[in-house]
Amino acid sequence: MSPSRRAVFPSALISMFFLLVLAACGGSNAQGSSTGNGGKTIEVVAAENFWGSIAFQVGGSHVHVTSLIVDPNADPHSYEPTTANARVVADAQYVIFNGAGYDPWMDKLLKANPASGRKELNVGDFNGKHEGDNPHMWYSPDYVTAVANKIRDDLKTLDPGDATAFDQSAQAFLTNGLKQYHTLIADIKAKYSDTPVGATESIFSYLGPALGLKLVTPYSYLKAVSEGQDIAAGDEATVEQQIKQKQIKVLIYNSQNTPNNIQALINLAKANNIPVATITETLTPASASFEEWQSAQLQGIETALAQATGK
């Protein structure tokens, strides 16, 4: 992850987008291309692969999904789109991006490549989140459900003839696909409700309460780390004290963003025999589905909680 989490979008790059150079999408991956029954295939572009995975499963055989950010080492905040990205956006019938200040480059990419009839889903706007709010909505189970249903409805608008298929695939994703995910959330909440935990980023601020955990790290600290801003001295002292005095049982950190100060905090937790668990911003591995990725992380959190509490 880059030290600064703020995006820089060179004006020269915008000009390049108008060229719409046909090239291999080196930073992208595509899922699905078969229509199954010879019906319509909707070209979908997702800025991030976690939303892309959901769109692929909701759309089933009637969508072809290309995700722009797929590299676990890429920083979505400061990603610089390629001319190949511009091409797929220009050809897309449906574009999904996170919004809420998380991927501002996508707004510029869309404006640089206008397309008649293209439908766009800004997840932040849909959930009432704006720049300055916590943008990590894919870590909220409620937002995940809401977005999956919104994608279903948008696809039905674009392809009314396959509305029944979209209803069926969305339901299959929400009930069967996410079954283990929801089971793990319920199990953690039942066993470890009100357990005090710490985190290094606001990426955990939605999931922690959903798990029934008491996230005691100051939000100003979590937000500063997430945005690559300076951490207030008081917040840093509080977080270190919480570890040294064992006011937290587990520390959860983003393994894709471990600058020296965060690595020092992880080492401090380990030195004080506080178990740590990892989460990431994007699908890890990149080939995983949304639910495989999330379930693996939840299992890691549950293991750390069991180690810390003996439950």
PDB file of C-alpha atoms in Angstrom, residues 180-181 184 277-279 284-285 288-303:
ATOM      1  CA  GLN A 180     -21.306 -19.884   5.755  1.00  0.00           C
ATOM      2  CA  TYR A 181     -20.588 -16.148   5.935  1.00  0.00           C
ATOM      3  CA  LEU A 184     -19.814 -17.475  11.081  1.00  0.00           C
ATOM      4  CA  ALA A 277      -6.153 -11.527  12.958  1.00  0.00           C
ATOM      5  CA  THR A 278      -5.914 -10.178   9.430  1.00  0.00           C
ATOM      6  CA  ILE A 279      -8.356  -8.699   6.958  1.00  0.00           C
ATOM      7  CA  THR A 284      -7.359 -12.473  -1.243  1.00  0.00           C
ATOM      8  CA  PRO A 285      -6.472 -14.516  -3.153  1.00  0.00           C
ATOM      9  CA  ALA A 288     -11.576 -16.175  -4.410  1.00  0.00           C
ATOM     10  CA  SER A 289     -15.267 -15.346  -4.421  1.00  0.00           C
ATOM     11  CA  PHE A 290     -16.585 -12.657  -2.086  1.00  0.00           C
ATOM     12  CA  GLU A 291     -17.962 -15.229   0.334  1.00  0.00           C
ATOM     13  CA  GLU A 292     -14.858 -17.445   0.285  1.00  0.00           C
ATOM     14  CA  TRP A 293     -12.695 -14.436   1.107  1.00  0.00           C
ATOM     15  CA  GLN A 294     -14.948 -13.117   3.849  1.00  0.00           C
ATOM     16  CA  SER A 295     -15.531 -16.537   5.411  1.00  0.00           C
ATOM     17  CA  ALA A 296     -11.797 -17.249   5.598  1.00  0.00           C
ATOM     18  CA  GLN A 297     -11.245 -13.937   7.370  1.00  0.00           C
ATOM     19  CA  LEU A 298     -14.096 -14.571   9.784  1.00  0.00           C
ATOM     20  CA  GLN A 299     -12.616 -17.961  10.611  1.00  0.00           C
ATOM     21  CA  GLY A 300      -9.316 -16.242  11.381  1.00  0.00           C
ATOM     22  CA  ILE A 301     -11.035 -13.755  13.659  1.00  0.00           C
ATOM     23  CA  GLU A 302     -12.932 -16.545  15.412  1.00  0.00           C
ATOM     24  CA  THR A 303      -9.708 -18.498  15.943  1.00  0.00           C
TER      25      THR A 303
END
